[in-house]
Coordinates of N, CA and C in Angstrom, one line a residue:
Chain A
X206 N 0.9 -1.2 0.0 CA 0.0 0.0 0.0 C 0.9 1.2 0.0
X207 N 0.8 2.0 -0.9 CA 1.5 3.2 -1.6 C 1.1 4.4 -1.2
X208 N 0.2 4.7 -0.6 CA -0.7 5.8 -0.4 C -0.9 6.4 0.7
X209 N -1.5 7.7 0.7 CA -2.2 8.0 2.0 C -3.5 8.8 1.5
X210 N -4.3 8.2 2.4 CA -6.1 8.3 2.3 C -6.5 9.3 3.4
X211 N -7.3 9.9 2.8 CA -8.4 11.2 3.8 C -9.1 11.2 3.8
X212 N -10.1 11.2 4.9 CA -11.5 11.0 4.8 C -11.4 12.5 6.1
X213 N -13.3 12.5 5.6 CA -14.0 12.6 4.5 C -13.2 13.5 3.4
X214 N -13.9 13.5 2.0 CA -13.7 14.4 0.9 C -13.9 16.1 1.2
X215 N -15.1 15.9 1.6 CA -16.2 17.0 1.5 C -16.3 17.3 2.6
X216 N -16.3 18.1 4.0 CA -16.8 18.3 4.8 C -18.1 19.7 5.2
X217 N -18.7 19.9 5.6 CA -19.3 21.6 5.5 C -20.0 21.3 7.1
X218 N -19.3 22.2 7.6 CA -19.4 22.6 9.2 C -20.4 24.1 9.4
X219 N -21.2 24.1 10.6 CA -21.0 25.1 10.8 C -20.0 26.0 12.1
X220 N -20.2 27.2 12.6 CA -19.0 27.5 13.1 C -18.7 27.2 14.9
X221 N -20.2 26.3 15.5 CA -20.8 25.9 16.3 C -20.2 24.1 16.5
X222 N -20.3 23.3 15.3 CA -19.8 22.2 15.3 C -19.0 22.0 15.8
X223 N -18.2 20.4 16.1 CA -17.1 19.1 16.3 C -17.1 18.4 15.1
X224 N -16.2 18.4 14.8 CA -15.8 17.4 13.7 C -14.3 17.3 13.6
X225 N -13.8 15.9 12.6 CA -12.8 15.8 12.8 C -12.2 15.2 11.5
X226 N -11.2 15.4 10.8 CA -10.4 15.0 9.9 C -9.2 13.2 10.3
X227 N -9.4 12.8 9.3 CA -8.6 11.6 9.2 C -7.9 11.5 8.2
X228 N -6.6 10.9 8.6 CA -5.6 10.9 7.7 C -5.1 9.4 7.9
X229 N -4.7 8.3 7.1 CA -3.8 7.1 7.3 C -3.4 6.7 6.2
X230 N -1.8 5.7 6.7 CA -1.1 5.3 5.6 C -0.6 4.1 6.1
X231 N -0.1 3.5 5.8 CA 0.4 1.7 5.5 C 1.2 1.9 4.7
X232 N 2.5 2.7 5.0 CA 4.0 2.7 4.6 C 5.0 2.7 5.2
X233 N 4.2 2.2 6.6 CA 5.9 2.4 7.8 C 5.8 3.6 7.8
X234 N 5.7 4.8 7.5 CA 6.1 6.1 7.4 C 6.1 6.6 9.0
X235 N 7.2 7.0 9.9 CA 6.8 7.8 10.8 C 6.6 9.0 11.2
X236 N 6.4 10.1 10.1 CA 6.4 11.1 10.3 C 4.9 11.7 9.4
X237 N 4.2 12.4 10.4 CA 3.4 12.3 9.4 C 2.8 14.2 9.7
X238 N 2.1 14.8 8.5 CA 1.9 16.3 8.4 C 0.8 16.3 8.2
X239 N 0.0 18.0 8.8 CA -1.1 18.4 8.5 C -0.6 19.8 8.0
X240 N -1.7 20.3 6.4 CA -1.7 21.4 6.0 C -2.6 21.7 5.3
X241 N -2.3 23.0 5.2 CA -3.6 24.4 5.2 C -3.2 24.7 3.8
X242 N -4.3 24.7 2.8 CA -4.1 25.0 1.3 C -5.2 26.1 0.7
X243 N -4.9 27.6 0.9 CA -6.4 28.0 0.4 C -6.1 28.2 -1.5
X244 N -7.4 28.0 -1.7 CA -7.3 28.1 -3.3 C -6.3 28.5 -4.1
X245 N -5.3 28.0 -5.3 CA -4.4 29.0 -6.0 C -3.1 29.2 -5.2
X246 N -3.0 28.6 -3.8 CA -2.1 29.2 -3.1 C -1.2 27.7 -2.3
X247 N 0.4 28.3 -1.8 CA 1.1 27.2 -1.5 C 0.3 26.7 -0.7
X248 N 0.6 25.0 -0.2 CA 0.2 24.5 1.1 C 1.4 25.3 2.5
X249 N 0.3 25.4 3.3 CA 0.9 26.0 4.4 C 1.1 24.7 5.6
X250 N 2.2 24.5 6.3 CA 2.7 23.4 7.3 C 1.9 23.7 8.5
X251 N 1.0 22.9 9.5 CA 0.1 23.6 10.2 C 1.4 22.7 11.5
X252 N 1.2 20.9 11.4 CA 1.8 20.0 12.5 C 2.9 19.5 11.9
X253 N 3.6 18.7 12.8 CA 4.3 17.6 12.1 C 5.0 16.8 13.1
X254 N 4.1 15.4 13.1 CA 4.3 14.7 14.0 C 5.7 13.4 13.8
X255 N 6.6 13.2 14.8 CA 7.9 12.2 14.6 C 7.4 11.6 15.4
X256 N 7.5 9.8 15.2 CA 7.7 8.9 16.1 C 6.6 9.3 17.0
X257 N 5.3 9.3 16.2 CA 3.8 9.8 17.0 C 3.8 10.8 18.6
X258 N 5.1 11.6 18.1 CA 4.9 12.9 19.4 C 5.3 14.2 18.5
X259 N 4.0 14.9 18.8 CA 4.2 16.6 17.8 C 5.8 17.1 17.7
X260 N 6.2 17.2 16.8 CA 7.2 17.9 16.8 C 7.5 19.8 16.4
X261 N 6.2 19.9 15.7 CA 6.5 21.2 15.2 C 4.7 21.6 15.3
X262 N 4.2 22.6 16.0 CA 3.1 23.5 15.8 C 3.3 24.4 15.4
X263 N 3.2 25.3 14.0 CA 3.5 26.3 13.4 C 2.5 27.5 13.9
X264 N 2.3 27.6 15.2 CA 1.3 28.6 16.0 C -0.1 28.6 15.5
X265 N -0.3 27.3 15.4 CA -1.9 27.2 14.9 C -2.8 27.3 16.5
X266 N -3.9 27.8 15.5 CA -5.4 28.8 16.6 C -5.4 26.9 17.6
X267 N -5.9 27.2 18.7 CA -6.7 26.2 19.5 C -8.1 25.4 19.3
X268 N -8.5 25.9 18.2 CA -9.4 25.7 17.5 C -9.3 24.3 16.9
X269 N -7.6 24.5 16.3 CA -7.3 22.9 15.2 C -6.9 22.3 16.4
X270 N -7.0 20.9 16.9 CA -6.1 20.5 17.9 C -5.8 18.7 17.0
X271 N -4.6 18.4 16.8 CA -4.2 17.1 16.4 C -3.7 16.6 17.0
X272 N -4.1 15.0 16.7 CA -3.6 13.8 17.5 C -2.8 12.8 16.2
X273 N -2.4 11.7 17.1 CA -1.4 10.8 16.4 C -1.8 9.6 17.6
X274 N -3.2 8.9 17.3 CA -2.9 7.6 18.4 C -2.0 6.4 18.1
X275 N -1.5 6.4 16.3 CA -0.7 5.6 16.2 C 0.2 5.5 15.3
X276 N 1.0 5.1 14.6 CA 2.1 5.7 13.9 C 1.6 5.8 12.3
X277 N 0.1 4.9 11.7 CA -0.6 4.6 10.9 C -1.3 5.3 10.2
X278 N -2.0 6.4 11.6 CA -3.4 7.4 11.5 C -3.0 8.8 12.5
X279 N -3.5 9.6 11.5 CA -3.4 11.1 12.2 C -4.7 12.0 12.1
X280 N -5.2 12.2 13.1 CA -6.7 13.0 12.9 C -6.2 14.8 13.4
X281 N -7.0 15.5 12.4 CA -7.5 16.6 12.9 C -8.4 17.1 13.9
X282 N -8.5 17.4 15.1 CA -10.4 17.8 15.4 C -10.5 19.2 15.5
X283 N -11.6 19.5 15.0 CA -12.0 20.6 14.7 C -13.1 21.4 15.5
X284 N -13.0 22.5 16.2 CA -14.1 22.6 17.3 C -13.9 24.9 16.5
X285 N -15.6 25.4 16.5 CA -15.4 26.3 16.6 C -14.4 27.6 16.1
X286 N -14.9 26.7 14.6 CA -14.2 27.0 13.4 C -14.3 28.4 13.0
X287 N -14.1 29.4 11.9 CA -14.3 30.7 11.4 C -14.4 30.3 9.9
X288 N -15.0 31.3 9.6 CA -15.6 31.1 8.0 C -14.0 31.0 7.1
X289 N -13.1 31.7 7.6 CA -11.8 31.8 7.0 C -11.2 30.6 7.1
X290 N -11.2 29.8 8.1 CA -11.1 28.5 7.5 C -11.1 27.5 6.9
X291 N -12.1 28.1 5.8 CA -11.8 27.3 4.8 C -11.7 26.8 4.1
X292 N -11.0 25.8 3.4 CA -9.6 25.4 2.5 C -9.5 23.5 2.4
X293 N -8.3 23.8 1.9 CA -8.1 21.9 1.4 C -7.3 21.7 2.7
X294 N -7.8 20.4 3.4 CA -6.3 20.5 4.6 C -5.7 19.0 3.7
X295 N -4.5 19.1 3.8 CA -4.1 17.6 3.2 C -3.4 17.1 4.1
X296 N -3.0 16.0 4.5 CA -2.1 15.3 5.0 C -1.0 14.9 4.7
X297 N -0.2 14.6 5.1 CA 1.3 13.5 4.0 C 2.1 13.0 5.1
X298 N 3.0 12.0 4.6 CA 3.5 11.2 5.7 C 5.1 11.0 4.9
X299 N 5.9 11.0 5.9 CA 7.5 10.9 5.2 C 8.0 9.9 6.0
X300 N 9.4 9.5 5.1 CA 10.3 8.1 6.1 C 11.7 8.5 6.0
X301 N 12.6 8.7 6.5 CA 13.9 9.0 5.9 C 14.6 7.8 5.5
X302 N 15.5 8.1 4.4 CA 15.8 7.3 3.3 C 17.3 8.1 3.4
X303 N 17.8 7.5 2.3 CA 19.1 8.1 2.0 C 19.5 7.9 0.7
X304 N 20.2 8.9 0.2 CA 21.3 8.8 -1.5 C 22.4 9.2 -1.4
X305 N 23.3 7.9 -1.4 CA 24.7 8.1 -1.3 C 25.4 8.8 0.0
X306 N 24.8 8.0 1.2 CA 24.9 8.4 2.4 C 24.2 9.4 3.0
X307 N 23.3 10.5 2.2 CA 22.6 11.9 2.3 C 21.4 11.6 2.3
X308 N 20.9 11.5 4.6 CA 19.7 11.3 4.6 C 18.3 12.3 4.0
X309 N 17.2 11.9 3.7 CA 16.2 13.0 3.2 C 15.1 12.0 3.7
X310 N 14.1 13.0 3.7 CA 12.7 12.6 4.1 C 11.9 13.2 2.5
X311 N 11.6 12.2 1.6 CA 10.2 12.8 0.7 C 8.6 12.5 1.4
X312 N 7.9 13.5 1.1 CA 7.1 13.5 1.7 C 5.6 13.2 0.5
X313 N 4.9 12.3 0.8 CA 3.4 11.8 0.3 C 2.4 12.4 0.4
X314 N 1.7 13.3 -0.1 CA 0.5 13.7 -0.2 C -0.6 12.8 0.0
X315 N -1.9 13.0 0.9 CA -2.8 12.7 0.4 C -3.8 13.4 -0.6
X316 N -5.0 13.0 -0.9 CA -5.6 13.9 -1.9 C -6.7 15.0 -1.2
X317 N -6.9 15.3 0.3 CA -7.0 16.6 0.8 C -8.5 16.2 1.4
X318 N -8.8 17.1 2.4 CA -10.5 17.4 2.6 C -10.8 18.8 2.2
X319 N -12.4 18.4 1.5 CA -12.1 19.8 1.5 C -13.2 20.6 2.3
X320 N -12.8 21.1 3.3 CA -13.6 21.9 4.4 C -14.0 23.4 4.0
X321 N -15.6 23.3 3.9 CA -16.6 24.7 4.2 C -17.0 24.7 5.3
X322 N -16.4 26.3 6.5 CA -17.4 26.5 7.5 C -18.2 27.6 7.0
X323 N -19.4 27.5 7.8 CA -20.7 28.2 7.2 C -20.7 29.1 8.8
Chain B
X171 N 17.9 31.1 7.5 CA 15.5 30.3 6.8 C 15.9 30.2 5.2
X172 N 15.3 29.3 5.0 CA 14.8 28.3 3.5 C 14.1 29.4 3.0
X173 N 14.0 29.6 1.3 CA 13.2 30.1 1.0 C 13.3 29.4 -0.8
X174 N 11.7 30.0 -1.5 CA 11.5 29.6 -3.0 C 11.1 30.6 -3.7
X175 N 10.9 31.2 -5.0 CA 10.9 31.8 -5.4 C 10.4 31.3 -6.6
X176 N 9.2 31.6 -7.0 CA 8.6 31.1 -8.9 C 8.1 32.5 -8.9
X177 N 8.8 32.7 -10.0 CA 8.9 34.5 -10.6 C 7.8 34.3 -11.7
X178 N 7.1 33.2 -11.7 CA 6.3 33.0 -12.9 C 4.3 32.8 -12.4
X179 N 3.8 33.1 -12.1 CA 2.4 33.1 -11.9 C 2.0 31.8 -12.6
X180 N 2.1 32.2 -14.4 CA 1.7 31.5 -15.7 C 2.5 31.6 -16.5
X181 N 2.7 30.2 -17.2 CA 3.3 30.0 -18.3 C 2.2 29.0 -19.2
X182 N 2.4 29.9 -20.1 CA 1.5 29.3 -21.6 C 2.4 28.8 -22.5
X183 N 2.6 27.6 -22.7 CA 3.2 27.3 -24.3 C 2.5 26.0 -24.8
X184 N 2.3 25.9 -26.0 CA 1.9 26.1 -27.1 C 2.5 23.7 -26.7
X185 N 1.0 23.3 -26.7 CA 0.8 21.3 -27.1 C 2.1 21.0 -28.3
X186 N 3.2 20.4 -27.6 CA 4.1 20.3 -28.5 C 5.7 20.4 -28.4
X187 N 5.9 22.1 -27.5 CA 6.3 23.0 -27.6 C 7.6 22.5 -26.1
X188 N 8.1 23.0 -26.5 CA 9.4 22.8 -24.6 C 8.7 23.8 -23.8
X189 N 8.9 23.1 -22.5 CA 8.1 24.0 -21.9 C 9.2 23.9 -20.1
X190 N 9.3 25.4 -19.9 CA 10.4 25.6 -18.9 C 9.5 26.2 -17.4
X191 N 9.3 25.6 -16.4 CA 9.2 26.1 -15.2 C 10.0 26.5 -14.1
X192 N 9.9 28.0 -14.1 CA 11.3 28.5 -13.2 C 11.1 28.4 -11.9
X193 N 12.5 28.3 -10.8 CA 12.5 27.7 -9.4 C 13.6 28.4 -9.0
X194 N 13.9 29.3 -8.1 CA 15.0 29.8 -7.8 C 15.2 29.3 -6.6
X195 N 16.1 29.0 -5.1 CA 15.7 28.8 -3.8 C 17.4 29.5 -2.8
X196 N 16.8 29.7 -1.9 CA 17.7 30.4 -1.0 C 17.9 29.7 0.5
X197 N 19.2 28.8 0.6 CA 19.0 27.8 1.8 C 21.1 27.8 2.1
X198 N 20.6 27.8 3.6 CA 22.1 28.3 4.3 C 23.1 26.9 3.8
X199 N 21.7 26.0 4.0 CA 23.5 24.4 3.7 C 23.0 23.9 2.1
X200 N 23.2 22.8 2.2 CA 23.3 22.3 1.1 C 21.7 21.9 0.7
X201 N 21.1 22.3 -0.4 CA 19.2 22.0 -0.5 C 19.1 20.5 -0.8
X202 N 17.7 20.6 -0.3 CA 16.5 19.2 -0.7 C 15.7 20.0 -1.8
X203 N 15.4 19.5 -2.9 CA 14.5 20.3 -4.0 C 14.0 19.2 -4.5
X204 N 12.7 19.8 -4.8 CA 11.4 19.4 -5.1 C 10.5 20.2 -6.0
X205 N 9.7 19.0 -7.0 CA 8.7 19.6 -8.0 C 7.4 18.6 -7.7
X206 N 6.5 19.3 -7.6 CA 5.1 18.8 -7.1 C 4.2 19.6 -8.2
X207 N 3.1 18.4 -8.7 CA 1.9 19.0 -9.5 C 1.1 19.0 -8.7
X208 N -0.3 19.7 -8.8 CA -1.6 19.8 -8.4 C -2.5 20.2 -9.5
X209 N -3.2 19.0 -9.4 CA -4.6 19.1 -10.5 C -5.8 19.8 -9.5
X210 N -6.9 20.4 -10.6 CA -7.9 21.2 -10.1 C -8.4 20.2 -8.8
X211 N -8.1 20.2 -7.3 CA -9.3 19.6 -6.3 C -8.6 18.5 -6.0
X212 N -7.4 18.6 -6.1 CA -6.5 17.1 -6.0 C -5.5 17.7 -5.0
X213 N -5.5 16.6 -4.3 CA -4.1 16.7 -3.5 C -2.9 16.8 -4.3
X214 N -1.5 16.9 -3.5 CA 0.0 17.2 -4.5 C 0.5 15.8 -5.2
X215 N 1.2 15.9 -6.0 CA 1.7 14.9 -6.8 C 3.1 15.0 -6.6
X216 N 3.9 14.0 -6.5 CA 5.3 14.4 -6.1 C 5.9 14.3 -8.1
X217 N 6.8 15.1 -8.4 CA 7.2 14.7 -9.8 C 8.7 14.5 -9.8
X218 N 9.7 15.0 -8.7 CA 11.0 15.0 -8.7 C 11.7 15.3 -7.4
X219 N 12.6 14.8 -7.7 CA 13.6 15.5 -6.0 C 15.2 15.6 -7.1
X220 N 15.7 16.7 -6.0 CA 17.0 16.6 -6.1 C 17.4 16.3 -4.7
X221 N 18.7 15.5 -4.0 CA 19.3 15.2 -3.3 C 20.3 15.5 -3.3
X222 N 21.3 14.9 -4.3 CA 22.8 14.2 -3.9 C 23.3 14.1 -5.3
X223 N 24.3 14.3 -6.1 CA 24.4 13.6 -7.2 C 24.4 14.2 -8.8
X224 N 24.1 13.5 -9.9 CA 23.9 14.0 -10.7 C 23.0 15.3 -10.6
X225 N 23.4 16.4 -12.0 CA 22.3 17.6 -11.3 C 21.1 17.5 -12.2
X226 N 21.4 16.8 -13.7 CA 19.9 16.4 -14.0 C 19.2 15.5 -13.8
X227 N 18.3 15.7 -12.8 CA 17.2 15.1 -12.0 C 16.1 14.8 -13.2
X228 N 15.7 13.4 -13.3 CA 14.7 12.6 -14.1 C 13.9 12.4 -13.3
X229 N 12.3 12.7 -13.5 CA 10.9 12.6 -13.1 C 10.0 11.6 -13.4
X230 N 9.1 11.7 -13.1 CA 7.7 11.3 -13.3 C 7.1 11.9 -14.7
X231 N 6.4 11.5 -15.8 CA 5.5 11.6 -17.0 C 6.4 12.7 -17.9
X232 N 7.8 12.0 -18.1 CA 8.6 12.7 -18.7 C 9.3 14.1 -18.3
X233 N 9.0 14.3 -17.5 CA 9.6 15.5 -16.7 C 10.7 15.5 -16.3
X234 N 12.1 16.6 -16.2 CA 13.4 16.8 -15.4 C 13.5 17.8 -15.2
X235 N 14.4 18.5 -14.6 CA 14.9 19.5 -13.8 C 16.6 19.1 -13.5
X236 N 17.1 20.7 -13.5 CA 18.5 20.6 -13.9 C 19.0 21.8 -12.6
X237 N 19.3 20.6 -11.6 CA 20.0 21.2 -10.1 C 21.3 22.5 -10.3
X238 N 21.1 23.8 -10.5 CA 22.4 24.5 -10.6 C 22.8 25.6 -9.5
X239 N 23.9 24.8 -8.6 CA 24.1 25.5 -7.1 C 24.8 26.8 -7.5
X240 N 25.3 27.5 -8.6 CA 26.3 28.6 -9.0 C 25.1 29.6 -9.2
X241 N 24.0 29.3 -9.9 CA 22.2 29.7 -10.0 C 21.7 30.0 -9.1
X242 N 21.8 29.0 -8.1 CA 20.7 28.7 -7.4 C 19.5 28.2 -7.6
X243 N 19.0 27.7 -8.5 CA 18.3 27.1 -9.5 C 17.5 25.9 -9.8
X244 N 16.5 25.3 -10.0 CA 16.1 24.0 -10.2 C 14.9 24.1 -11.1
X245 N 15.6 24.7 -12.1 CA 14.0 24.8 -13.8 C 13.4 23.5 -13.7
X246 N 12.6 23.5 -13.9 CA 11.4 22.4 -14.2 C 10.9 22.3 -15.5
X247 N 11.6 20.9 -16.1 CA 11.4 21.6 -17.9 C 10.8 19.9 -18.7
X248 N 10.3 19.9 -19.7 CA 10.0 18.8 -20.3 C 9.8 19.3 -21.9
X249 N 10.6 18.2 -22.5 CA 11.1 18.3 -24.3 C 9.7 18.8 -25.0
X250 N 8.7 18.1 -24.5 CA 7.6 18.3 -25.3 C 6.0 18.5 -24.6
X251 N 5.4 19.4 -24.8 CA 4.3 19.8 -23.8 C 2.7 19.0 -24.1
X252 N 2.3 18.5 -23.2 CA 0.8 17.7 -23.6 C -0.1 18.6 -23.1
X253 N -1.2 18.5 -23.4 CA -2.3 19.4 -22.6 C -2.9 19.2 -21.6
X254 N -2.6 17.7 -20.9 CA -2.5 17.1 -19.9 C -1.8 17.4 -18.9
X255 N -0.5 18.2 -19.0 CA 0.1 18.9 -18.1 C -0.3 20.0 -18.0
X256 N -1.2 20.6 -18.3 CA -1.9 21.8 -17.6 C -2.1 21.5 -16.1
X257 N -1.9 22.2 -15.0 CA -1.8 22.1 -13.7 C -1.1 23.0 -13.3
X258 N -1.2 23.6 -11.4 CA -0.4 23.9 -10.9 C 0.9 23.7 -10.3
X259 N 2.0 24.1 -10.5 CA 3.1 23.1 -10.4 C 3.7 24.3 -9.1
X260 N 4.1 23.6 -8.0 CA 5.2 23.9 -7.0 C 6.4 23.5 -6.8
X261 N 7.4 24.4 -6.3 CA 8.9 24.1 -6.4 C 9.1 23.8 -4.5
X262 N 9.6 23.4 -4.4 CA 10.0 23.3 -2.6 C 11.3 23.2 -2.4
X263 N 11.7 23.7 -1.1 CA 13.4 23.1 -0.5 C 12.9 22.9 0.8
X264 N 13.7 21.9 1.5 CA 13.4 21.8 2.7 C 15.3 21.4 3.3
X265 N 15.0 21.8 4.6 CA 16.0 21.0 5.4 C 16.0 19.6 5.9
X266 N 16.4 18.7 6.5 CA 16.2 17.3 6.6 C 16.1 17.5 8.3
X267 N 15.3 17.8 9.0 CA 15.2 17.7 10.5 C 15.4 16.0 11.5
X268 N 16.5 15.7 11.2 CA 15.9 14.3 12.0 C 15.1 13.5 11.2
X269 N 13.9 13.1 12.0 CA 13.1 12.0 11.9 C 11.8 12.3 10.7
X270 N 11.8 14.3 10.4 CA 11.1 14.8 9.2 C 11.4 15.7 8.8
X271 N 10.5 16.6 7.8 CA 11.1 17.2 6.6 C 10.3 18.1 6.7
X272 N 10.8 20.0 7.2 CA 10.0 20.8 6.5 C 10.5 21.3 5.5
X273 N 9.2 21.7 4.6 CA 9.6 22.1 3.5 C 8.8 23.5 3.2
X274 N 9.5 23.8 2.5 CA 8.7 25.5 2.2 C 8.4 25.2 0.5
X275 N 7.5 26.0 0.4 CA 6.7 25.8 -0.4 C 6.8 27.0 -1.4
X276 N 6.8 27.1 -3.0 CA 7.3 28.5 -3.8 C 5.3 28.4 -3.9
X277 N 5.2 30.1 -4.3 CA 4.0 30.7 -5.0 C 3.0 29.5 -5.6
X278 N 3.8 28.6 -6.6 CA 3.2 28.2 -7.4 C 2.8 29.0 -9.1
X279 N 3.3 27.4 -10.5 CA 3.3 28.4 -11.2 C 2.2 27.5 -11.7
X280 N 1.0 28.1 -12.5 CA 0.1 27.8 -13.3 C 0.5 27.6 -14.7
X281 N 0.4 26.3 -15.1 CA 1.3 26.2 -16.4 C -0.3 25.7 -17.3
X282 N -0.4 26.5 -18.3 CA -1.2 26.1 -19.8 C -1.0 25.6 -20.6
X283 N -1.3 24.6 -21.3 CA -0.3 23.8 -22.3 C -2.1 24.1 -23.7
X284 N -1.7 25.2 -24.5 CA -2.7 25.3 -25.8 C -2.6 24.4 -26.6
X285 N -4.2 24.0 -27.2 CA -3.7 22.6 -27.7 C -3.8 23.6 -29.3

């Protein structure tokens, strides 16, 4: 298994809602990312979890809060969202590797949710 | 701090045609570089990395890129243009942190392939 899957596709919240994003992959991968894509524009790095403990919060609102219960699957939850929120979040998962001694991490995309708060 | 640079918005050329996507990047050690597509409502596509090594880097659906550290540089080019490569294409560098990888992310360039 080659991939990384996100559920749901489609989400539409309002700004009162709980809801939560899922991400998983079945590549060994232990590293795994959440990001913020608004239309036309780069993806932005929101988490990035090593060896399933957060390693990097790029000063995201309290709003997004992510988990990692296992090295597999990474969920978003979402509580008390703003209309500006929303965007593609994608996921991706990396493994480090090496070329010619020169470790790197490539990183896998999933194919994104795409979240409307109303 | 890492940085990317696509001085290009859009590039239009012509079903057929060579078609060049520019990448400039700005990184204190030695870069990780990367070319990523994005179709309309699709998650990223990975197309290339540079690492280590030779500097022209061979892709995914006929695509390369030509690493030049005196530049700073990593064009994104292919001999002949389909209309099928119409998409948004991003350039990245990242540092290698340990156990992962951030990466920064260029503008993104909108490439048109007229048929």
């Amino acid at each position: 298994d080659t991939e990384v899957t996100q559920t749901p596709k489609h989400l539409v919240m309002g700004m009162t809602n709980k809801k939560s994003l899922k991400c998983e992959q079945h590549m060994g991968h232990r590293a795994m990312y959440w990001y913020k894509q608004k239309a036309k524009k780069p993806p932005e790095l929101m988490f990035v979890y090593s060896y399933e403990k957060l390693s990097i919060n790029e000063s995201v609102p309290s709003r997004f809060s992510p988990e990692c219960p296992n090295s597999s699957l990474l969920n978003l939850h979402l509580h008390a969202l703003q209309p500006e929120d929303s965007a593609l979040y994608l996921c991706a998962s990396s493994q480090e590797s090496r070329k010619k001694n020169r470790p790197y991490n490539e990183q896998f995309f999933g194919p994104g949710t795409r979240l409307t708060v109303l | 701090a890492q940085s990317v640079a696509q001085p290009e918005d859009q590039v239009n050329v012509a079903e057929g045609n060579p078609l060049t996507v520019k990448c400039t990047y700005s990184v204190s050690g030695n870069p990780y570089l990367f070319w990523y597509v994005q179709y309309p409502n699709r998650g990223l596509q990975f197309l290339l990395k540079y690492i280590t090594g030779d500097n022209l880097v061979k892709g995914s659906y006929g695509f390369e890129a030509e690493f030049n550290k005196s530049q700073t540089s990593f064009h994104l080019k292919k001999p002949s243009a389909l209309v099928s490569d119409s998409a948004l294409y991003f350039c990245a560098v990242s540092e290698n942190s340990g156990g992962y990888q951030k990466v920064t992310f260029g503008t993104g360039t909108k490439l048109q392939v007229i048929p």
